[in-house]
């Protein structure tokens, strides 16, 4: 059966016949169930939808009656309405519901459009839009929650129409689209994308005057109804029409991957055009030039004008070139590994990137490469050679030095010749930039005949460098333009006579920063130099605590630094331009404050890390994950600095505090490297008072297959060595997956937990973890009833703390147990909840892991088709995420499906590919390797049996 809710609610059989559903209330009930096809809908939600805020007495019985009538209305051979303890479920494939099918097709079309495949995008999007027969959920108007769903679907429909129009425009169908776009604009006058598409269609059809009239109508409508001007995108179409471009370019689906800009882009039109042309011809383009020349801004503008996927990687905050691959991994939204991932000795993050980008059409923007030039060049060379659809746009003060590299050098902005008038001066980018930025701080400022020579003197004295000009213009908040020019004369007198061995542009930029420093008062200077201890910016609280200034002095000084462009404010964070930060860091060293500020920074972030770690086991887990993400650079900088300074207690404490965060974010590789560096400081045995921290350093280091590491013994010895409850309870899980469970099975786990409970008392999270461990051991030993009881106890404990991670892995274990006991329905329910939790945690790698687990469950109950789909989905996600461990496990699952289907050659091939990743290192990895080898033995036996002659010699 097919179900339709994009219009009147309908049920259609395979032969096209419509099944009469019944009256309005039955159609509402069916539509509410279809909105959550395949999932249990609570009785309370259904009652709210059917009867509103004032349900009749006995509403539960009335609902049962309506469900019974719906079952009778639907064909008996299907009977998809299922009763569950919590409510009702419509057991249908979501793809048989037009709304779900529409969303899937619309997303596929959107991806095709982003990839530049306009013919496929147009075809798929038309198929999606043909599913609509009227307003969405028309039979459910007024039902609780239905209006929001209908509005969401209507918005998706409009976006799909715009995407389809975009594809048609790319295919040259301009004239045929004008009438449709006019109707769309009339119906939705505030949608600027549709308006821009209409303007482009008109202009390309030889009707530019009508296109310009549309822009004026849009401007009037936006101003009258919203009080705003047209967006930058619509203004760009307008400008293209004014210039007479034959086919004004449009943009496909937006990719939120580039930093948003708060100011207008001035000048650089020729360079912008050159970068665009080079990216169409070459796969590596590097924008070069001195600091402050505007390389980053040009790269952002150029990338933003291209169709397709773009990812921006900021390298300025990296202290070590070895972190470049990890920075790219983070920018791609990928994790270093997953929850159950195994480690591989000598496997680099670069290998994960290669696997994730092997077939991905992507522009990678590597910004500020100069201080990590060798590592950035090596990574770019590796990725470009292995990933044929990848392009790289780099910014650096020097070329990467790779074969095939195309350069776009930047110098200063264009400067007017001598004697130019005030009217003509604004035609030159350097003057236009100064005038715009000056007007930002002094709204009455304009270039006039009276001040034009002074403005030109400033711009020429700064060699037209954008950063220098912006810093100079910002001073007009406190100085006149003549006073600014006079100070520049004093500072830059050496520019024309200095040594040719030193870059004059570098000296110019440094002089501007030094001059700006001189304009600060004493408190502003103290704060400016102390803020340089932060990596990746700071929150207001962190900056205030670490700086050591009084509250009033701190607020006044920070306000002054923001006003004077020494510090930028982005959201709730404050950061310095890198050139300014480097200059101020020199002042910090000169003041003799560097070590004191380092210690204050480390102390703050050690306290923050421990506070966050406690919250990660509670309901506020997601909020604190985001806070830790924002402070990752500071946390790792504090750890590296403490290690380099020999502060063993602080360094080991940070490793301990961050262990659970690293695991939840899949940062096993980076955490292992940091932990190994701390181990070099600690030595081969735990220093006094650091036994727990030492063990966590060893376990974290072991996860990346590091070389010989100090031994901390078994879980028994670790727990017995503690004289207090572990400050980092994740130690207990990490020790188990690193060294394996106790050799005696479930009984030894119970004994271990009994000892642990004496130590930790009523700690709910630790006891939940122990119950989960006991249940897993009992399950593997065949004691299913006891296993279920223990796992249920663990699940209740994790739920009560609010920890989604613990709840997820326990649901996975309960799902496996139910499958082993022949209860696929319960197994599926557990896995559905696990998948929901994975989505909340936001990890594609963990989604691959849960799909693999569900595939194993379905394999066990003999549902080969569904198991194949899960393993195939896990393989795709794992490959895209650069997670080779899950690639191997997904291939093992596919091999088992092939073996059971009798395709032994395919099964052997998949197993051998699964082994090729080198699954060695820690306990879980060795277990996975053993499973693959066992599968190969089963395949060999099956091959022998197939080759053996039958008893009658046939």
Short mmCIF file of N, CA and C in Angstrom, two decimals, residues 111-238:
data_model
loop_
_atom_site.label_atom_id
_atom_site.label_comp_id
_atom_site.label_asym_id
_atom_site.label_seq_id
_atom_site.Cartn_x
_atom_site.Cartn_y
_atom_site.Cartn_z
N UNK A 111 21.33 17.50 -3.12
CA UNK A 111 22.73 17.06 -3.17
C UNK A 111 23.23 17.05 -4.61
N UNK A 112 22.39 16.58 -5.53
CA UNK A 112 22.80 16.56 -6.94
C UNK A 112 23.06 17.98 -7.44
N UNK A 113 22.22 18.92 -7.01
CA UNK A 113 22.41 20.31 -7.42
C UNK A 113 23.72 20.86 -6.86
N UNK A 114 24.00 20.54 -5.58
CA UNK A 114 25.25 21.00 -4.97
C UNK A 114 26.46 20.39 -5.66
N UNK A 115 26.31 19.17 -6.18
CA UNK A 115 27.41 18.50 -6.86
C UNK A 115 27.55 18.93 -8.32
N UNK A 116 26.67 19.82 -8.79
CA UNK A 116 26.76 20.29 -10.16
C UNK A 116 26.08 19.40 -11.18
N UNK A 117 25.32 18.40 -10.71
CA UNK A 117 24.63 17.49 -11.64
C UNK A 117 23.21 18.01 -11.86
N UNK A 118 23.09 19.05 -12.68
CA UNK A 118 21.79 19.71 -12.87
C UNK A 118 20.75 18.80 -13.52
N UNK A 119 21.08 18.00 -14.54
CA UNK A 119 20.05 17.12 -15.13
C UNK A 119 19.43 16.17 -14.10
N UNK A 120 20.29 15.53 -13.30
CA UNK A 120 19.75 14.62 -12.29
C UNK A 120 18.95 15.40 -11.25
N UNK A 121 19.43 16.56 -10.84
CA UNK A 121 18.72 17.35 -9.85
C UNK A 121 17.32 17.70 -10.35
N UNK A 122 17.22 18.14 -11.60
CA UNK A 122 15.92 18.51 -12.14
C UNK A 122 14.97 17.32 -12.18
N UNK A 123 15.48 16.16 -12.60
CA UNK A 123 14.64 14.95 -12.70
C UNK A 123 14.14 14.51 -11.32
N UNK A 124 15.05 14.45 -10.36
CA UNK A 124 14.68 13.96 -9.02
C UNK A 124 13.74 14.94 -8.34
N UNK A 125 14.01 16.23 -8.47
CA UNK A 125 13.15 17.22 -7.81
C UNK A 125 11.76 17.24 -8.42
N UNK A 126 11.66 17.04 -9.73
CA UNK A 126 10.32 16.95 -10.34
C UNK A 126 9.56 15.75 -9.79
N UNK A 127 10.26 14.63 -9.66
CA UNK A 127 9.62 13.44 -9.10
C UNK A 127 9.12 13.72 -7.69
N UNK A 128 9.92 14.45 -6.91
CA UNK A 128 9.51 14.78 -5.54
C UNK A 128 8.28 15.68 -5.53
N UNK A 129 8.28 16.71 -6.38
CA UNK A 129 7.18 17.67 -6.37
C UNK A 129 5.89 17.10 -6.94
N UNK A 130 5.99 16.10 -7.81
CA UNK A 130 4.79 15.47 -8.36
C UNK A 130 4.00 14.70 -7.32
N UNK A 131 4.59 14.45 -6.15
CA UNK A 131 3.89 13.74 -5.09
C UNK A 131 2.83 14.62 -4.42
N UNK A 132 2.91 15.93 -4.60
CA UNK A 132 1.97 16.85 -3.95
C UNK A 132 0.66 16.92 -4.74
N UNK A 133 -0.45 16.81 -4.01
CA UNK A 133 -1.77 16.88 -4.63
C UNK A 133 -2.62 17.99 -4.01
N UNK A 134 -2.02 18.77 -3.14
CA UNK A 134 -2.74 19.84 -2.45
C UNK A 134 -1.98 20.21 -1.20
N UNK A 135 -2.55 21.03 -0.31
CA UNK A 135 -1.87 21.40 0.94
C UNK A 135 -1.58 20.18 1.79
N UNK A 136 -0.42 20.18 2.43
CA UNK A 136 -0.04 19.06 3.28
C UNK A 136 -0.98 18.96 4.48
N UNK A 137 -1.34 17.72 4.83
CA UNK A 137 -2.11 17.43 6.04
C UNK A 137 -3.44 18.19 6.07
N UNK A 138 -4.07 18.30 4.92
CA UNK A 138 -5.29 19.09 4.83
C UNK A 138 -6.40 18.51 5.71
N UNK A 139 -6.34 17.19 5.97
CA UNK A 139 -7.38 16.56 6.80
C UNK A 139 -7.11 16.69 8.29
N UNK A 140 -5.97 17.24 8.65
CA UNK A 140 -5.57 17.26 10.06
C UNK A 140 -5.51 18.68 10.58
N UNK A 141 -6.10 19.63 9.88
CA UNK A 141 -6.06 21.03 10.30
C UNK A 141 -6.62 21.16 11.71
N UNK A 142 -5.86 21.77 12.59
CA UNK A 142 -6.31 21.97 13.96
C UNK A 142 -5.85 20.90 14.92
N UNK A 143 -5.38 19.76 14.43
CA UNK A 143 -4.90 18.72 15.33
C UNK A 143 -3.61 19.16 15.99
N UNK A 144 -3.41 18.75 17.23
CA UNK A 144 -2.24 19.16 17.99
C UNK A 144 -0.96 18.78 17.26
N UNK A 145 -0.10 19.77 17.03
CA UNK A 145 1.19 19.53 16.39
C UNK A 145 1.15 19.45 14.88
N UNK A 146 -0.04 19.31 14.29
CA UNK A 146 -0.12 19.13 12.85
C UNK A 146 0.21 20.40 12.09
N UNK A 147 -0.16 21.55 12.64
CA UNK A 147 0.10 22.81 11.93
C UNK A 147 1.58 23.03 11.73
N UNK A 148 2.37 22.74 12.76
CA UNK A 148 3.82 22.91 12.64
C UNK A 148 4.40 21.96 11.59
N UNK A 149 3.90 20.72 11.58
CA UNK A 149 4.38 19.76 10.58
C UNK A 149 3.98 20.20 9.17
N UNK A 150 2.76 20.69 9.03
CA UNK A 150 2.31 21.14 7.71
C UNK A 150 3.15 22.33 7.24
N UNK A 151 3.44 23.25 8.16
CA UNK A 151 4.26 24.41 7.80
C UNK A 151 5.67 23.97 7.39
N UNK A 152 6.20 22.99 8.10
CA UNK A 152 7.54 22.49 7.76
C UNK A 152 7.55 21.87 6.37
N UNK A 153 6.54 21.05 6.08
CA UNK A 153 6.47 20.42 4.77
C UNK A 153 6.27 21.45 3.66
N UNK A 154 5.45 22.46 3.93
CA UNK A 154 5.24 23.50 2.92
C UNK A 154 6.54 24.25 2.64
N UNK A 155 7.33 24.52 3.68
CA UNK A 155 8.61 25.19 3.49
C UNK A 155 9.56 24.31 2.68
N UNK A 156 9.57 23.02 2.96
CA UNK A 156 10.41 22.11 2.18
C UNK A 156 9.98 22.07 0.72
N UNK A 157 8.66 22.15 0.51
CA UNK A 157 8.16 22.15 -0.87
C UNK A 157 8.64 23.39 -1.63
N UNK A 158 8.55 24.56 -0.99
CA UNK A 158 9.00 25.78 -1.64
C UNK A 158 10.50 25.72 -1.94
N UNK A 159 11.27 25.20 -0.98
CA UNK A 159 12.71 25.07 -1.21
C UNK A 159 12.99 24.11 -2.36
N UNK A 160 12.24 23.02 -2.43
CA UNK A 160 12.43 22.07 -3.54
C UNK A 160 12.07 22.70 -4.88
N UNK A 161 11.02 23.53 -4.89
CA UNK A 161 10.67 24.22 -6.14
C UNK A 161 11.82 25.14 -6.56
N UNK A 162 12.37 25.88 -5.60
CA UNK A 162 13.48 26.78 -5.91
C UNK A 162 14.71 26.00 -6.37
N UNK A 163 14.97 24.86 -5.74
CA UNK A 163 16.09 24.02 -6.19
C UNK A 163 15.86 23.52 -7.61
N UNK A 164 14.61 23.11 -7.91
CA UNK A 164 14.32 22.64 -9.26
C UNK A 164 14.46 23.75 -10.29
N UNK A 165 14.01 24.95 -9.91
CA UNK A 165 14.19 26.10 -10.80
C UNK A 165 15.67 26.37 -11.02
N UNK A 166 16.46 26.26 -9.96
CA UNK A 166 17.91 26.47 -10.08
C UNK A 166 18.51 25.48 -11.08
N UNK A 167 18.07 24.24 -10.99
CA UNK A 167 18.56 23.23 -11.93
C UNK A 167 18.13 23.56 -13.36
N UNK A 168 16.87 23.99 -13.52
CA UNK A 168 16.39 24.34 -14.86
C UNK A 168 17.12 25.55 -15.43
N UNK A 169 17.43 26.52 -14.57
CA UNK A 169 18.19 27.68 -15.03
C UNK A 169 19.57 27.25 -15.52
N UNK A 170 20.17 26.32 -14.79
CA UNK A 170 21.49 25.84 -15.20
C UNK A 170 21.43 25.10 -16.53
N UNK A 171 20.25 24.53 -16.83
CA UNK A 171 20.08 23.80 -18.10
C UNK A 171 19.61 24.71 -19.23
N UNK A 172 19.45 26.01 -18.95
CA UNK A 172 19.13 26.95 -20.01
C UNK A 172 17.67 27.22 -20.24
N UNK A 173 16.80 26.82 -19.31
CA UNK A 173 15.37 27.00 -19.53
C UNK A 173 14.85 28.32 -19.00
N UNK A 174 15.50 29.44 -19.35
CA UNK A 174 15.18 30.72 -18.74
C UNK A 174 13.78 31.22 -19.11
N UNK A 175 13.51 31.32 -20.42
CA UNK A 175 12.24 31.92 -20.86
C UNK A 175 11.03 31.14 -20.35
N UNK A 176 11.14 29.81 -20.34
CA UNK A 176 10.01 28.98 -19.92
C UNK A 176 9.72 29.11 -18.44
N UNK A 177 10.66 29.65 -17.66
CA UNK A 177 10.48 29.73 -16.21
C UNK A 177 9.88 31.04 -15.76
N UNK A 178 9.82 32.05 -16.64
CA UNK A 178 9.42 33.38 -16.21
C UNK A 178 8.01 33.38 -15.63
N UNK A 179 7.06 32.78 -16.31
CA UNK A 179 5.68 32.79 -15.82
C UNK A 179 5.57 32.08 -14.48
N UNK A 180 6.20 30.93 -14.35
CA UNK A 180 6.15 30.20 -13.08
C UNK A 180 6.76 31.02 -11.96
N UNK A 181 7.90 31.67 -12.23
CA UNK A 181 8.56 32.44 -11.19
C UNK A 181 7.76 33.68 -10.81
N UNK A 182 7.09 34.30 -11.80
CA UNK A 182 6.25 35.45 -11.46
C UNK A 182 5.15 35.03 -10.48
N UNK A 183 4.52 33.89 -10.75
CA UNK A 183 3.46 33.40 -9.86
C UNK A 183 4.03 33.10 -8.47
N UNK A 184 5.23 32.54 -8.45
CA UNK A 184 5.85 32.21 -7.17
C UNK A 184 6.16 33.47 -6.37
N UNK A 185 6.64 34.51 -7.04
CA UNK A 185 6.97 35.77 -6.36
C UNK A 185 5.70 36.44 -5.85
N UNK A 186 4.63 36.40 -6.63
CA UNK A 186 3.37 36.99 -6.18
C UNK A 186 2.87 36.27 -4.93
N UNK A 187 2.98 34.94 -4.93
CA UNK A 187 2.51 34.16 -3.78
C UNK A 187 3.41 34.33 -2.57
N UNK A 188 4.70 34.54 -2.80
CA UNK A 188 5.66 34.64 -1.69
C UNK A 188 6.59 35.82 -1.93
N UNK A 189 6.12 37.04 -1.76
CA UNK A 189 6.89 38.23 -2.16
C UNK A 189 8.15 38.44 -1.32
N UNK A 190 8.28 37.80 -0.17
CA UNK A 190 9.45 38.03 0.68
C UNK A 190 10.55 36.99 0.46
N UNK A 191 10.32 36.02 -0.41
CA UNK A 191 11.35 35.00 -0.67
C UNK A 191 12.33 35.54 -1.71
N UNK A 192 13.51 35.94 -1.25
CA UNK A 192 14.47 36.61 -2.11
C UNK A 192 15.11 35.65 -3.12
N UNK A 193 15.19 34.37 -2.78
CA UNK A 193 15.79 33.45 -3.73
C UNK A 193 14.94 33.35 -5.01
N UNK A 194 13.62 33.23 -4.83
CA UNK A 194 12.73 33.18 -5.99
C UNK A 194 12.81 34.46 -6.79
N UNK A 195 12.88 35.59 -6.08
CA UNK A 195 12.96 36.88 -6.76
C UNK A 195 14.25 36.95 -7.59
N UNK A 196 15.35 36.52 -7.00
CA UNK A 196 16.61 36.53 -7.73
C UNK A 196 16.58 35.61 -8.95
N UNK A 197 15.93 34.46 -8.81
CA UNK A 197 15.81 33.54 -9.94
C UNK A 197 14.98 34.16 -11.06
N UNK A 198 13.92 34.89 -10.70
CA UNK A 198 13.11 35.57 -11.71
C UNK A 198 13.94 36.63 -12.43
N UNK A 199 14.71 37.41 -11.67
CA UNK A 199 15.57 38.42 -12.28
C UNK A 199 16.56 37.79 -13.24
N UNK A 200 17.14 36.67 -12.85
CA UNK A 200 18.12 36.00 -13.71
C UNK A 200 17.45 35.45 -14.97
N UNK A 201 16.25 34.90 -14.80
CA UNK A 201 15.54 34.36 -15.97
C UNK A 201 15.18 35.47 -16.94
N UNK A 202 14.72 36.61 -16.42
CA UNK A 202 14.38 37.74 -17.28
C UNK A 202 15.61 38.28 -18.00
N UNK A 203 16.70 38.47 -17.26
CA UNK A 203 17.90 39.02 -17.87
C UNK A 203 18.43 38.10 -18.96
N UNK A 204 18.43 36.79 -18.67
CA UNK A 204 18.95 35.83 -19.65
C UNK A 204 18.02 35.72 -20.86
N UNK A 205 16.76 36.16 -20.73
CA UNK A 205 15.81 36.13 -21.84
C UNK A 205 15.81 37.44 -22.60
N UNK A 206 16.77 38.32 -22.32
CA UNK A 206 16.86 39.59 -23.02
C UNK A 206 15.90 40.64 -22.49
N UNK A 207 15.50 40.55 -21.21
CA UNK A 207 14.54 41.49 -20.63
C UNK A 207 15.13 42.12 -19.35
N UNK A 208 16.29 42.77 -19.47
CA UNK A 208 16.97 43.30 -18.27
C UNK A 208 16.16 44.38 -17.57
N UNK A 209 15.42 45.19 -18.32
CA UNK A 209 14.65 46.26 -17.69
C UNK A 209 13.62 45.67 -16.72
N UNK A 210 12.95 44.59 -17.13
CA UNK A 210 11.99 43.94 -16.24
C UNK A 210 12.70 43.34 -15.02
N UNK A 211 13.90 42.81 -15.24
CA UNK A 211 14.66 42.27 -14.12
C UNK A 211 14.98 43.35 -13.10
N UNK A 212 15.40 44.53 -13.58
CA UNK A 212 15.70 45.64 -12.67
C UNK A 212 14.45 46.12 -11.97
N UNK A 213 13.31 46.11 -12.67
CA UNK A 213 12.05 46.49 -12.04
C UNK A 213 11.68 45.53 -10.92
N UNK A 214 11.97 44.24 -11.10
CA UNK A 214 11.71 43.26 -10.05
C UNK A 214 12.53 43.57 -8.80
N UNK A 215 13.77 43.99 -9.02
CA UNK A 215 14.61 44.33 -7.87
C UNK A 215 14.04 45.52 -7.11
N UNK A 216 13.59 46.54 -7.85
CA UNK A 216 13.01 47.70 -7.20
C UNK A 216 11.75 47.32 -6.44
N UNK A 217 10.95 46.44 -7.01
CA UNK A 217 9.75 45.98 -6.31
C UNK A 217 10.12 45.21 -5.05
N UNK A 218 11.17 44.38 -5.14
CA UNK A 218 11.64 43.64 -3.96
C UNK A 218 12.12 44.60 -2.88
N UNK A 219 12.88 45.61 -3.29
CA UNK A 219 13.40 46.56 -2.30
C UNK A 219 12.26 47.29 -1.60
N UNK A 220 11.27 47.71 -2.39
CA UNK A 220 10.12 48.40 -1.81
C UNK A 220 9.34 47.49 -0.86
N UNK A 221 9.11 46.26 -1.26
CA UNK A 221 8.35 45.31 -0.45
C UNK A 221 9.07 45.00 0.86
N UNK A 222 10.37 44.75 0.78
CA UNK A 222 11.14 44.43 1.98
C UNK A 222 11.17 45.62 2.94
N UNK A 223 11.35 46.81 2.39
CA UNK A 223 11.40 47.99 3.25
C UNK A 223 10.06 48.26 3.91
N UNK A 224 8.98 48.08 3.13
CA UNK A 224 7.64 48.39 3.65
C UNK A 224 7.18 47.37 4.68
N UNK A 225 7.45 46.09 4.44
CA UNK A 225 6.93 45.04 5.33
C UNK A 225 7.88 44.68 6.46
N UNK A 226 9.19 44.76 6.20
CA UNK A 226 10.15 44.32 7.21
C UNK A 226 11.11 45.40 7.67
N UNK A 227 11.19 46.48 6.92
CA UNK A 227 12.13 47.54 7.27
C UNK A 227 13.58 47.17 7.03
N UNK A 228 13.85 46.31 6.02
CA UNK A 228 15.22 45.87 5.73
C UNK A 228 15.51 46.08 4.26
N UNK A 229 16.81 46.04 3.92
CA UNK A 229 17.25 46.12 2.54
C UNK A 229 17.37 44.71 1.96
N UNK A 230 17.44 44.60 0.62
CA UNK A 230 17.67 43.29 0.01
C UNK A 230 18.96 42.66 0.50
N UNK A 231 19.00 41.32 0.49
CA UNK A 231 20.19 40.60 0.94
C UNK A 231 21.34 40.81 -0.02
N UNK A 232 22.55 40.43 0.45
CA UNK A 232 23.73 40.55 -0.40
C UNK A 232 23.59 39.70 -1.66
N UNK A 233 22.96 38.53 -1.54
CA UNK A 233 22.80 37.65 -2.70
C UNK A 233 21.92 38.30 -3.76
N UNK A 234 20.78 38.91 -3.33
CA UNK A 234 19.89 39.55 -4.30
C UNK A 234 20.56 40.80 -4.88
N UNK A 235 21.29 41.53 -4.05
CA UNK A 235 22.00 42.70 -4.55
C UNK A 235 23.05 42.31 -5.59
N UNK A 236 23.68 41.14 -5.40
CA UNK A 236 24.68 40.68 -6.37
C UNK A 236 24.04 40.38 -7.72
N UNK A 237 22.83 39.81 -7.72
CA UNK A 237 22.13 39.57 -8.97
C UNK A 237 21.79 40.91 -9.64
N UNK A 238 21.34 41.86 -8.83
CA UNK A 238 21.03 43.20 -9.35
C UNK A 238 22.26 43.82 -10.02
#
